[in-house]
Structure formats: structure tokens, C-alpha cells
CSV table of C-alpha atoms and ligand atoms in Angstrom, one decimal:
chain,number,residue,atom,x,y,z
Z,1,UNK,CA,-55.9,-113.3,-150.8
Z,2,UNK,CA,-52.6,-111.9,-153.0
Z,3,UNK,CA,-50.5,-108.8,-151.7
Z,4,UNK,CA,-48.7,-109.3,-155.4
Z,5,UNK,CA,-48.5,-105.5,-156.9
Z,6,UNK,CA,-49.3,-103.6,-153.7
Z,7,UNK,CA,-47.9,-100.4,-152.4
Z,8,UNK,CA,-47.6,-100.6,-148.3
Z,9,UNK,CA,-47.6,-97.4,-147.3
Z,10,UNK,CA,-49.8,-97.8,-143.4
Z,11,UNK,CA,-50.2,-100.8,-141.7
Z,12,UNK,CA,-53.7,-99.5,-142.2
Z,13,UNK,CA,-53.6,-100.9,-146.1
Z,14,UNK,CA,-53.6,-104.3,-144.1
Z,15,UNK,CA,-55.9,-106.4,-143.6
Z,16,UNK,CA,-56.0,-108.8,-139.8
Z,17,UNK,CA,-55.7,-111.8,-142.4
Z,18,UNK,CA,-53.1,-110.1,-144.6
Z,19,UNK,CA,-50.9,-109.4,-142.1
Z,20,UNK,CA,-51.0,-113.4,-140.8
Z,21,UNK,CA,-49.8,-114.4,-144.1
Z,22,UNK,CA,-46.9,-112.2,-143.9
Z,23,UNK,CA,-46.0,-113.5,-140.5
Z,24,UNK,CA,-46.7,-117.5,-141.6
Z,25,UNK,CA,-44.8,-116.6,-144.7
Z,26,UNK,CA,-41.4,-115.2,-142.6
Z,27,UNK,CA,-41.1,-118.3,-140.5
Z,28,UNK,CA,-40.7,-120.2,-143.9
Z,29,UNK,CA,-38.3,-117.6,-144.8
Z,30,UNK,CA,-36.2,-118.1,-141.3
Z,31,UNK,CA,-33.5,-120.4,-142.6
Z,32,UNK,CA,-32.6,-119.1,-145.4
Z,33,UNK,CA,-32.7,-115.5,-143.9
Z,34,UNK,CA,-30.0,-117.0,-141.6
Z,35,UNK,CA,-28.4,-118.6,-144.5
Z,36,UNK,CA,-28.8,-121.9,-143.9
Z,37,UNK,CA,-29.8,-122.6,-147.4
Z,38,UNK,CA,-29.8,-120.6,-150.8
Z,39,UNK,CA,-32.7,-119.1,-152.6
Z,40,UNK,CA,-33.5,-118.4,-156.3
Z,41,UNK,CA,-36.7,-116.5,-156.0
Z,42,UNK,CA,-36.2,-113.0,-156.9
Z,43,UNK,CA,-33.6,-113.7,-159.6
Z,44,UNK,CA,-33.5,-111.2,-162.2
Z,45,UNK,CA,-35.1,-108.3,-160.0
Z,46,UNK,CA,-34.4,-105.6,-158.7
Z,47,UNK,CA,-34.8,-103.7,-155.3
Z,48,UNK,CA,-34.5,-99.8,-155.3
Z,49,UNK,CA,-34.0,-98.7,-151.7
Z,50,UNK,CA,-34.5,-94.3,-151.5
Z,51,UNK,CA,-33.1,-93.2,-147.8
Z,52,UNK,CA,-33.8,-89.7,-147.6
Z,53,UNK,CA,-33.3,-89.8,-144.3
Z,54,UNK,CA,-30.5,-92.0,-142.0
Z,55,UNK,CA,-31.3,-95.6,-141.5
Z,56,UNK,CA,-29.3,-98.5,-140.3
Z,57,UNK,CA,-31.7,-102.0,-139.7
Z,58,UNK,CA,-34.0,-101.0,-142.1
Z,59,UNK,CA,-32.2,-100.4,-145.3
Z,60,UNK,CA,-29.8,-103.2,-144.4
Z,61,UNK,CA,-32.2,-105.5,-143.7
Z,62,UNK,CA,-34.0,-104.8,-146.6
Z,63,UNK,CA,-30.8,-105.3,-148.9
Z,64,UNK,CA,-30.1,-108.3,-146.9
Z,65,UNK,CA,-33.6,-109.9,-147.3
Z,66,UNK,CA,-33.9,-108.8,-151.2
Z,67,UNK,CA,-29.9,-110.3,-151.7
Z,68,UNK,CA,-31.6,-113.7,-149.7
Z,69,UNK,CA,-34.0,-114.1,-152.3
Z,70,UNK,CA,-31.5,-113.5,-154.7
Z,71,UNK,CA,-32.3,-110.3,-156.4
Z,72,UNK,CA,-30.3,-107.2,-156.4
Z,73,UNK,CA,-30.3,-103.8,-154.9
Z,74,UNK,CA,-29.7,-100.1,-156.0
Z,75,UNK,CA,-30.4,-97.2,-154.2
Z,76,UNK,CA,-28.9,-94.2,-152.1
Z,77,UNK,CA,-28.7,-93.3,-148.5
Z,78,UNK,CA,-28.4,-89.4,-148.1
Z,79,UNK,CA,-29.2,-87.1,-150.8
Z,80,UNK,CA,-26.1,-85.3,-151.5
Z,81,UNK,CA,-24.6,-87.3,-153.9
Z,82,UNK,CA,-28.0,-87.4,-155.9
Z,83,UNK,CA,-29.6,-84.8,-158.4
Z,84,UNK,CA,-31.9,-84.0,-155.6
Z,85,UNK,CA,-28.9,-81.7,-154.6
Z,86,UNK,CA,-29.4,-80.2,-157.7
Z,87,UNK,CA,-33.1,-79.7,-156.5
Z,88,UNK,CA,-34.9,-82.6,-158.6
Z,89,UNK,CA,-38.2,-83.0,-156.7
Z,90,UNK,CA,-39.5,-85.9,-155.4
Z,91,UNK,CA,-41.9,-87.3,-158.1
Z,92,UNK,CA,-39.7,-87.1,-161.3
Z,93,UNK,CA,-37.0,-88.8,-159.2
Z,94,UNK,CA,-39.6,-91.7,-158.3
Z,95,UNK,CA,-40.5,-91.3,-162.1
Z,96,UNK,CA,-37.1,-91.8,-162.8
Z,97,UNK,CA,-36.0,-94.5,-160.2
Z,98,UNK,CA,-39.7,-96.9,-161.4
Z,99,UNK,CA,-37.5,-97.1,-164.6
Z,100,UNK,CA,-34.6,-98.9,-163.1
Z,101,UNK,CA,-36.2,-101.3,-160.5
Z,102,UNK,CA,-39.1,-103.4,-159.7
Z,103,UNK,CA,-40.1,-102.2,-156.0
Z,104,UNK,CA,-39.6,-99.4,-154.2
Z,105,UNK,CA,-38.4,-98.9,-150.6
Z,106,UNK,CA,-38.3,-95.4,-149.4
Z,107,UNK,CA,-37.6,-93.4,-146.6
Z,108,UNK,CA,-38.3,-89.7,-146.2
Z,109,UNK,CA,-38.6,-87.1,-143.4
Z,110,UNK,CA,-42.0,-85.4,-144.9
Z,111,UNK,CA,-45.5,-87.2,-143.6
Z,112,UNK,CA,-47.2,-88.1,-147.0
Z,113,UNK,CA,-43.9,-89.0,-148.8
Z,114,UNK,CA,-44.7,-92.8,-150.0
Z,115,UNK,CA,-48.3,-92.1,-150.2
Z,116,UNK,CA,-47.3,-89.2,-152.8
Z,117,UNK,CA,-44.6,-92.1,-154.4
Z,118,UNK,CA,-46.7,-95.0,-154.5
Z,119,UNK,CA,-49.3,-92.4,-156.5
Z,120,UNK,CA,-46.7,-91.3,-159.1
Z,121,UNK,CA,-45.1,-95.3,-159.3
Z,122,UNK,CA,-46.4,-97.9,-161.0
Z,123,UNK,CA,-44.5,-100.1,-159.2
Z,124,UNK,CA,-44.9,-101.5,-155.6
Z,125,UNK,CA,-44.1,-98.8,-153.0
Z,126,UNK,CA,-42.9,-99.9,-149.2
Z,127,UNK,CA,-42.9,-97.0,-146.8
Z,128,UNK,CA,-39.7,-97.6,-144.5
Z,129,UNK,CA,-40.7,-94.1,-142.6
Z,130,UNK,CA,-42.4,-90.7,-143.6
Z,131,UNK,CA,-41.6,-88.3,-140.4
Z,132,UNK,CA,-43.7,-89.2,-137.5
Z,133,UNK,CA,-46.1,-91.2,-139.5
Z,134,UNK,CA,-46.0,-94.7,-140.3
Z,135,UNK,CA,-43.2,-97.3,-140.8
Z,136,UNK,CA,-45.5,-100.4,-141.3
Z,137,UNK,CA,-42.8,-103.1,-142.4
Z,138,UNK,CA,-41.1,-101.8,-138.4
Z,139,UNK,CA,-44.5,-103.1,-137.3
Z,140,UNK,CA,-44.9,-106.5,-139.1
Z,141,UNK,CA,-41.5,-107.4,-137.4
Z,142,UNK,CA,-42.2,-106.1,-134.2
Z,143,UNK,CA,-45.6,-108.7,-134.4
Z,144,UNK,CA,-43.3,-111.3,-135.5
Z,145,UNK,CA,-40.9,-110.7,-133.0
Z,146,UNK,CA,-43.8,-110.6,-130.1
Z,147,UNK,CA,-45.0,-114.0,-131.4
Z,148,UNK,CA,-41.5,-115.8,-131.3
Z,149,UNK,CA,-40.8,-114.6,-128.1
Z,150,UNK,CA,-44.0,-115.3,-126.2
Z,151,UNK,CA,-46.2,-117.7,-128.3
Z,152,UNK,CA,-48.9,-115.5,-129.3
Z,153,UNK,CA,-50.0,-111.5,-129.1
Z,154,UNK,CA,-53.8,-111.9,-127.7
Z,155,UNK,CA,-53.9,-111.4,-124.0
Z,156,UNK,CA,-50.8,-110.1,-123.6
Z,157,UNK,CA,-50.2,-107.0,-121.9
Z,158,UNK,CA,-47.8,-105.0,-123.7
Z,159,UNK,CA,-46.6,-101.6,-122.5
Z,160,UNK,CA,-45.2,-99.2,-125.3
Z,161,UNK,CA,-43.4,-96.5,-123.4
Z,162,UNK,CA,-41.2,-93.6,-124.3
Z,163,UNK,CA,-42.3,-91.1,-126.8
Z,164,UNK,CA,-45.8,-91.7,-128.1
Z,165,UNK,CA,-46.2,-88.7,-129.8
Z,166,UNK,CA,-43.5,-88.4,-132.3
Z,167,UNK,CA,-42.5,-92.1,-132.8
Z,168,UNK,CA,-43.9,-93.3,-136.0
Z,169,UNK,CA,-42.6,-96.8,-135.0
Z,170,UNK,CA,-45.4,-96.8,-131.5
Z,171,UNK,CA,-48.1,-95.0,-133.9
Z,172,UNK,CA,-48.1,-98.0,-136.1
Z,173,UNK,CA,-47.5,-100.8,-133.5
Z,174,UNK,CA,-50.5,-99.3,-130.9
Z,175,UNK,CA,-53.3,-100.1,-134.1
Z,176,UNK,CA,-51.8,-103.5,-135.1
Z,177,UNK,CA,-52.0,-104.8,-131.3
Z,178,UNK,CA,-54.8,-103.4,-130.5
Z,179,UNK,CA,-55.5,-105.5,-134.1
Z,180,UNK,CA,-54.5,-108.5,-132.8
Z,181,UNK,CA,-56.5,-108.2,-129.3
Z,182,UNK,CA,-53.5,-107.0,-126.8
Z,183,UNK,CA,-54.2,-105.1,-123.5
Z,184,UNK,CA,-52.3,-101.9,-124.1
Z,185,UNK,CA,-50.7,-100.0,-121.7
Z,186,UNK,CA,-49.5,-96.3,-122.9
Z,187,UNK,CA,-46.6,-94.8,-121.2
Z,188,UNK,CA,-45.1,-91.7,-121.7
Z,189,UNK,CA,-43.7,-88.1,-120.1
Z,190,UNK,CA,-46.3,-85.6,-120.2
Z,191,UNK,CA,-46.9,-84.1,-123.2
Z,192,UNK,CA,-45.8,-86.8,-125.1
Z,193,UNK,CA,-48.9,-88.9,-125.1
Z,194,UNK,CA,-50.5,-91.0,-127.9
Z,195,UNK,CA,-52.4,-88.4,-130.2
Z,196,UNK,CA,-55.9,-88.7,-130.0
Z,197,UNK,CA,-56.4,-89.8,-133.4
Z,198,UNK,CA,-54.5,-93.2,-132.8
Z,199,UNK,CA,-56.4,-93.6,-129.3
Z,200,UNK,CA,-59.8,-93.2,-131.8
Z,201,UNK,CA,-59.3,-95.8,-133.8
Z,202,UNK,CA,-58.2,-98.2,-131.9
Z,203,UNK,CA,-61.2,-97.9,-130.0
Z,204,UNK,CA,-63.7,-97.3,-132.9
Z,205,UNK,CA,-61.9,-100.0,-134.6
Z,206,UNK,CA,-61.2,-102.8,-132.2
Z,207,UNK,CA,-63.1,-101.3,-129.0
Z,208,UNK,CA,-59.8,-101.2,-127.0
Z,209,UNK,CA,-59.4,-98.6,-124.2
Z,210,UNK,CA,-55.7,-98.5,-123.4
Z,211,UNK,CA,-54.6,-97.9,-119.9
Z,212,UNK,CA,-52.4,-94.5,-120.2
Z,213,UNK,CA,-50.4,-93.2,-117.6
Z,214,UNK,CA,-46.9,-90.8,-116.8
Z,215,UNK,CA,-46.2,-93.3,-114.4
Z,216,UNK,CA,-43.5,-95.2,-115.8
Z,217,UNK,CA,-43.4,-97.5,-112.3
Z,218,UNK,CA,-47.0,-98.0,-112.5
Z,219,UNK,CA,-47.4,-98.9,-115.9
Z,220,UNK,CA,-44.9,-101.8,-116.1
Z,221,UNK,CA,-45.5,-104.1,-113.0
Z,222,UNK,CA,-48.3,-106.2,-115.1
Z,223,UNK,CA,-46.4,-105.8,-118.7
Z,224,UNK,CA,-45.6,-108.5,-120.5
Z,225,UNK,CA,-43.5,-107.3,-123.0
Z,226,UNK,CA,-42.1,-103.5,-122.4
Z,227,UNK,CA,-41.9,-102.0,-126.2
Z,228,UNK,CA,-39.7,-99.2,-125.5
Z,229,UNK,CA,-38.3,-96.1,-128.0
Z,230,UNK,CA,-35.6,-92.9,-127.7
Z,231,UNK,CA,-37.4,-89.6,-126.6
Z,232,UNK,CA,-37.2,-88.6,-130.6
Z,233,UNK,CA,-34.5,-85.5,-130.0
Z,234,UNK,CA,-34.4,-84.4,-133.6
Z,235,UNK,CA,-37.8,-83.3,-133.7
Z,236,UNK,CA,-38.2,-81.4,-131.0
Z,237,UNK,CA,-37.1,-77.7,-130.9
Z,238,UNK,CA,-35.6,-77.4,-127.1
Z,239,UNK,CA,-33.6,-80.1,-127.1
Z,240,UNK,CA,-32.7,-79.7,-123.9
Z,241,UNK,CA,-36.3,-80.6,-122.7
Z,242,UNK,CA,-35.8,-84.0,-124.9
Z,243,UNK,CA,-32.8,-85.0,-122.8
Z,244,UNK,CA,-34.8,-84.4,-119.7
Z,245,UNK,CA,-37.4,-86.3,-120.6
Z,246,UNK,CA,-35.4,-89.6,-121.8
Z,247,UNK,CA,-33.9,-89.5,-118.2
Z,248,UNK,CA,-36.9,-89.7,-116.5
Z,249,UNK,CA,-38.1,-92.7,-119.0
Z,250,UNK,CA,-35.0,-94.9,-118.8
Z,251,UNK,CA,-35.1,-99.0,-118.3
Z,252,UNK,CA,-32.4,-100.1,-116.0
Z,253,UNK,CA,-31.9,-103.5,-113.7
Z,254,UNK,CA,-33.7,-101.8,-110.9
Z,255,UNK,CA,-36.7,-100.9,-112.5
Z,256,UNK,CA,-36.7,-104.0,-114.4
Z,257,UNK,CA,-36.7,-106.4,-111.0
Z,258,UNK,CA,-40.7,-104.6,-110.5
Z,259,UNK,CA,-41.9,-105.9,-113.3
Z,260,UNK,CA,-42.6,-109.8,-114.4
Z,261,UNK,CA,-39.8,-112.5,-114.5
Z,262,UNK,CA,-40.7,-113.5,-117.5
Z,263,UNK,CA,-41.0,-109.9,-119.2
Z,264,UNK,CA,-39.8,-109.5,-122.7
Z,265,UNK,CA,-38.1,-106.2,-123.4
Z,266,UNK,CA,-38.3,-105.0,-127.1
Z,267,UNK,CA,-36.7,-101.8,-129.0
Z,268,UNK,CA,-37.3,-100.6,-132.7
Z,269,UNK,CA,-33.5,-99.4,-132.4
Z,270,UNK,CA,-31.4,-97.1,-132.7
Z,271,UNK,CA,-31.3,-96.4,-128.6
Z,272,UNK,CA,-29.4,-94.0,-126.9
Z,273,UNK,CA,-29.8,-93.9,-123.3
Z,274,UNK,CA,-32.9,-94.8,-122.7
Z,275,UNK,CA,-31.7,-98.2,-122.0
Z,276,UNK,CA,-28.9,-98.8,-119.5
Z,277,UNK,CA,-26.3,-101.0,-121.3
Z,278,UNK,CA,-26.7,-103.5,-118.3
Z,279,UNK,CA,-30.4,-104.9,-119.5
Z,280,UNK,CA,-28.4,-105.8,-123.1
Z,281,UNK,CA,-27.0,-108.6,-121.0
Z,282,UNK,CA,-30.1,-109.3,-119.3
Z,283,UNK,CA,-32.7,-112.6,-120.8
Z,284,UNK,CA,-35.1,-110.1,-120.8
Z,285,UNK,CA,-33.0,-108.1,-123.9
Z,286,UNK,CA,-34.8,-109.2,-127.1
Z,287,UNK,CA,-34.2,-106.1,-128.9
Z,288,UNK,CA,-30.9,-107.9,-131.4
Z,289,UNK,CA,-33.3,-111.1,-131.9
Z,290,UNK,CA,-36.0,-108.3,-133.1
Z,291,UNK,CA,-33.6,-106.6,-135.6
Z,292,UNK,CA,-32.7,-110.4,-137.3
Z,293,UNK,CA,-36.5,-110.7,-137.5
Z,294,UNK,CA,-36.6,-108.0,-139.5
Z,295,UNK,CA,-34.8,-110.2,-142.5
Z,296,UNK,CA,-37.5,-113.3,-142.9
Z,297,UNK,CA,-40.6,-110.3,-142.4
Z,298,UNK,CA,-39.2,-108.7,-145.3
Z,299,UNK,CA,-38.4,-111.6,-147.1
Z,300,UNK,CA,-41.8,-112.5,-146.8
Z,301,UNK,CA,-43.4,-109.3,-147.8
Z,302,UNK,CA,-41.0,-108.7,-150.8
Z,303,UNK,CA,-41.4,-112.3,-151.7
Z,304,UNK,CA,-45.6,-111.8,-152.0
Z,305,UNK,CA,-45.6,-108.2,-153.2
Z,306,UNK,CA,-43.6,-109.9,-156.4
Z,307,UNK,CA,-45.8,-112.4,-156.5
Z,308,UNK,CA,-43.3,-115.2,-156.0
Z,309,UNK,CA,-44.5,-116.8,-153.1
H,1,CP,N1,-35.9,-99.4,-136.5
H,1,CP,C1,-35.4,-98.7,-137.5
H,1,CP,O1,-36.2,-98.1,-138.3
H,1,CP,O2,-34.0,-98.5,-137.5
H,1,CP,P1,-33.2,-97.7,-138.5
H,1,CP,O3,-33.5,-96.2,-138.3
H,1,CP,O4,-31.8,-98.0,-138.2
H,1,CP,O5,-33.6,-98.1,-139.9
């Protein structure tokens, strides 16, 4: 089994066994993601990092996991100060960019966007988020973060609640759990379910049925780990209804003290208000933890895309 030279575009384009290496490989990576000792691995190459759209734990994490091998990084973050202002299109700048690096990270707002990269590059292409579609490197750490916090994935009952619609982040995660053999349970306000496609294959694919409800009271007393995400404002049209909606789906001590002692709360990040600041002090709060993990995952994956590990 080698990931050396791929493009990962969906957490699709992995395999059960693919994704295991990854994980085994980041807990190797751990230390020296946390600086504890130095590594040579990636001298001499270099990272190009494309953030068409904003992005705070991925693109850092991402420089800060290529800079821990001990390779470099290039790249932009907004497209103002590029010649895509100047209304270069996409594939003559990832023409242009393949030239300079050795992999590509990119993040776009248009579904399709690394797909349509990792066509025109002939180097690696990692999808850090096309619109609402998939942000599979988000998933890998949110595994990894699952199985450092509670030992394993199979069996557990993990709740993903929020907005299942629009967040690229649940898309992604609700196949790789239901991958890896966890009871799902889908919450969400009305209208913002899980689209039908997702619900297909994981049931077609790893004959899962999740439990879906609008109930966010019901759906978290038997959770073991409450994966929750911002109502995602900025692509809805009335965003008015958005606000509404995120108070209605809000985690705060109270609604927290129905649910399991030991219950592990998780969050791709940024949040808003979805959270109430009080739970960040709670032992339940693993959401920082998750954003760390995010180093030794990529680590790992940039480590066996290359071919080094
Ligand atoms: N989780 C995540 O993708 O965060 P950023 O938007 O800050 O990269």
C-alpha cells in the first residue's frame, strides 16, 4: 500500500486501510509536531498552499506540519494580490504554481475546484475545501482526534449536529464514520438535513441507517461524542433565517448536563455562537486538542504522499 504521488481530493479516494496508515503514521509524527524533536524529512521541498477562500487551522496547520518536516512553504491567502485579479483562471495558475512546488494544497469556494487542479497538475493535489463539498484532510483529523479522545471509533455513538446540508466538513466525516462502523446520529434544523446522496452511500456502502432527527434534546442523551458546526451563514441568501437557526442549535452547560458524563464535544472550528463560551472550559471541550491534531495528520499525509515515510 503507497499514497506516494496521489491527489486527495474526497475522503472517497481512500481506502478503510489507507486511511489507518495515515492515522498510525500521525501518532509517530506527535512529537515532533509538538516540537519535541527536529525533523529532516521534507528537506529541499516545497509546499504550495492556494487559499481562495479564508482559512485559519487549515492553512496554518498545513505550513506548520510541512515547516515540521522541514520543507518550505509558498502560497497566498486571498486573491487580490495575485494575477487572478487580473482574471488569470484557475488552470494556467495551477499550471503555473506545479512549476514552483512539489504539492499542492488548495482551497476554493467552487465544488469541483481540486478535482479540476489535480487534473491539470502533475503534482499531488490536497483539497483543503471546494464550497460545500469535501475537505478530506478536516476528516482524517477529526478520526484521529475521535480515536485519541475515546480509544477507538467502532461502537461509538457520535452525533453530528448543526448544518448538515451545507457543511463540507459533516459531508465528509458522516461517510468515514459510518466507514469505520459508528452509530450515527444526524441532527439538524429543518431544512438543513444530510442530502440524500450522503445518506445513500453510507447505507449502500457500509449498510448504516443513521438515526436523523430536529430534535436537538433527543438526539444527544446517548451520544458519545457531539461533532458540532456554525449554521454556514455565508451561503445562505436570508441570513437572517441562518441566525435563527444557529440559536435554536446551540450547546450550552444546560443542555450538556442531558447528555453522557463522559461525552466528548468536538468542533471543525471557526465557531461563532453555536457554542456558549462556558463549555470551552468544560472537560468535555476537545475542540483546541482537535485543531493540534491537525499538525501530526498532515504530517503524516504529506510525509507519504512524498514518499518519505
Ligand atoms: N476547520 C477549518 O477548516 O478551519 P479553517 O477554515 O480555519 O481552515
Amino acid at each position: 500500500m503507497s499514497l506516494k504521488g496521489r491527489d486527495i481530493i474526497s475522503i472517497r479516494d481512500l481506502k478503510k486501510d489507507e486511511v489507518e496508515l495515515i492515522l498510525d503514521s500521525a501518532e509517530k509524527m506527535e512529537s515532533y509536531a509538538r516540537g519535541e524533536k527536529v525533523l529532516k524529512l521534507m528537506e529541499g521541498k516545497i509546499l504550495g498552499t492556494l487559499f481562495f477562500e479564508p482559512s485559519t487551522r487549515t492553512r496554518l496547520s498545513f505550513t506548520a506540519a510541512m515547516q515540521r518536516l522541514g520543507g518550505q512553504v509558498m502560497g497566498f491567502s486571498g486573491t487580490s494580490v495575485t494575477s487572478i485579479a487580473k482574471g488569470e483562471n484557475l488552470t494556467d495558475t495551477i499550471r503555473t504554481v506545479e512549476r514552483y512546488c512539489d504539492i499542492i494544497v488548495i482551497r476554493h469556494p467552487l465544488e469541483g475546484s481540486a478535482r479540476l487542479a489535480a487534473e491539470v497538475s502533475s503534482k499531488p493535489v490536497i483539497n483543503a475545501g471546494d464550497g460545500a463539498n469535501q475537505h478530506p484532510t478536516q476528516t482524517l483529523l477529526d478520526l484521529y482526534t475521535i480515536k485519541k479522545v475515546k480509544g477507538r471509533i467502532k461502537g461509538l455513538n457520535i452525533a453530528l449536529l448543526g448544518d448538515l446540508k451545507y457543511a463540507r466538513t459533516m459531508r465528509s466525516l458522516a461517510c468515514a464514520l459510518a466507514m469505520f462502523d459508528a452509530d450515527l446520529t444526524l441532527i439538524s434544523p429543518r431544512g438543513l438535513e444530510m442530502t440524500s446522496d450522503i445518506l445513500s452511500e453510507i447505507e449502500n456502502n457500509y449498510g448504516k441507517k443513521p438515526f436523523q432527527t430536529n430534535d436537538i434534546d433527543a438526539g444527544l442523551r446517548k451520544a458519545d461524542v457531539i461533532y458540532i458546526c456554525r449554521i454556514q451563514k455565508e451561503r445562505f441568501e436570508d441570513k437572517y433565517e441562518a441566525e435563527k437557526m444557529q440559536k435554536a442549535f446551540r450547546i450550552t452547560p444546560e443542555v450538556l448536563s442531558q447528555c453522557k458524563d463522559e461525552v466528548a464535544i468536538l468542533h471543525p472550528l471557526p465557531k461563532v455562537t453555536e457554542i456558549d463560551p462556558r463549555v470551552d472550559e468544560m472537560k468535555c471541550a476537545k475542540y483546541f486538542d482537535q485543531t493540534f491534531y491537525g499538525v501530526p495528520v498532515r504530517m503524516a499525509l504529506l510525509a507519504l504522499i512524498s514518499g518519505v515515510m
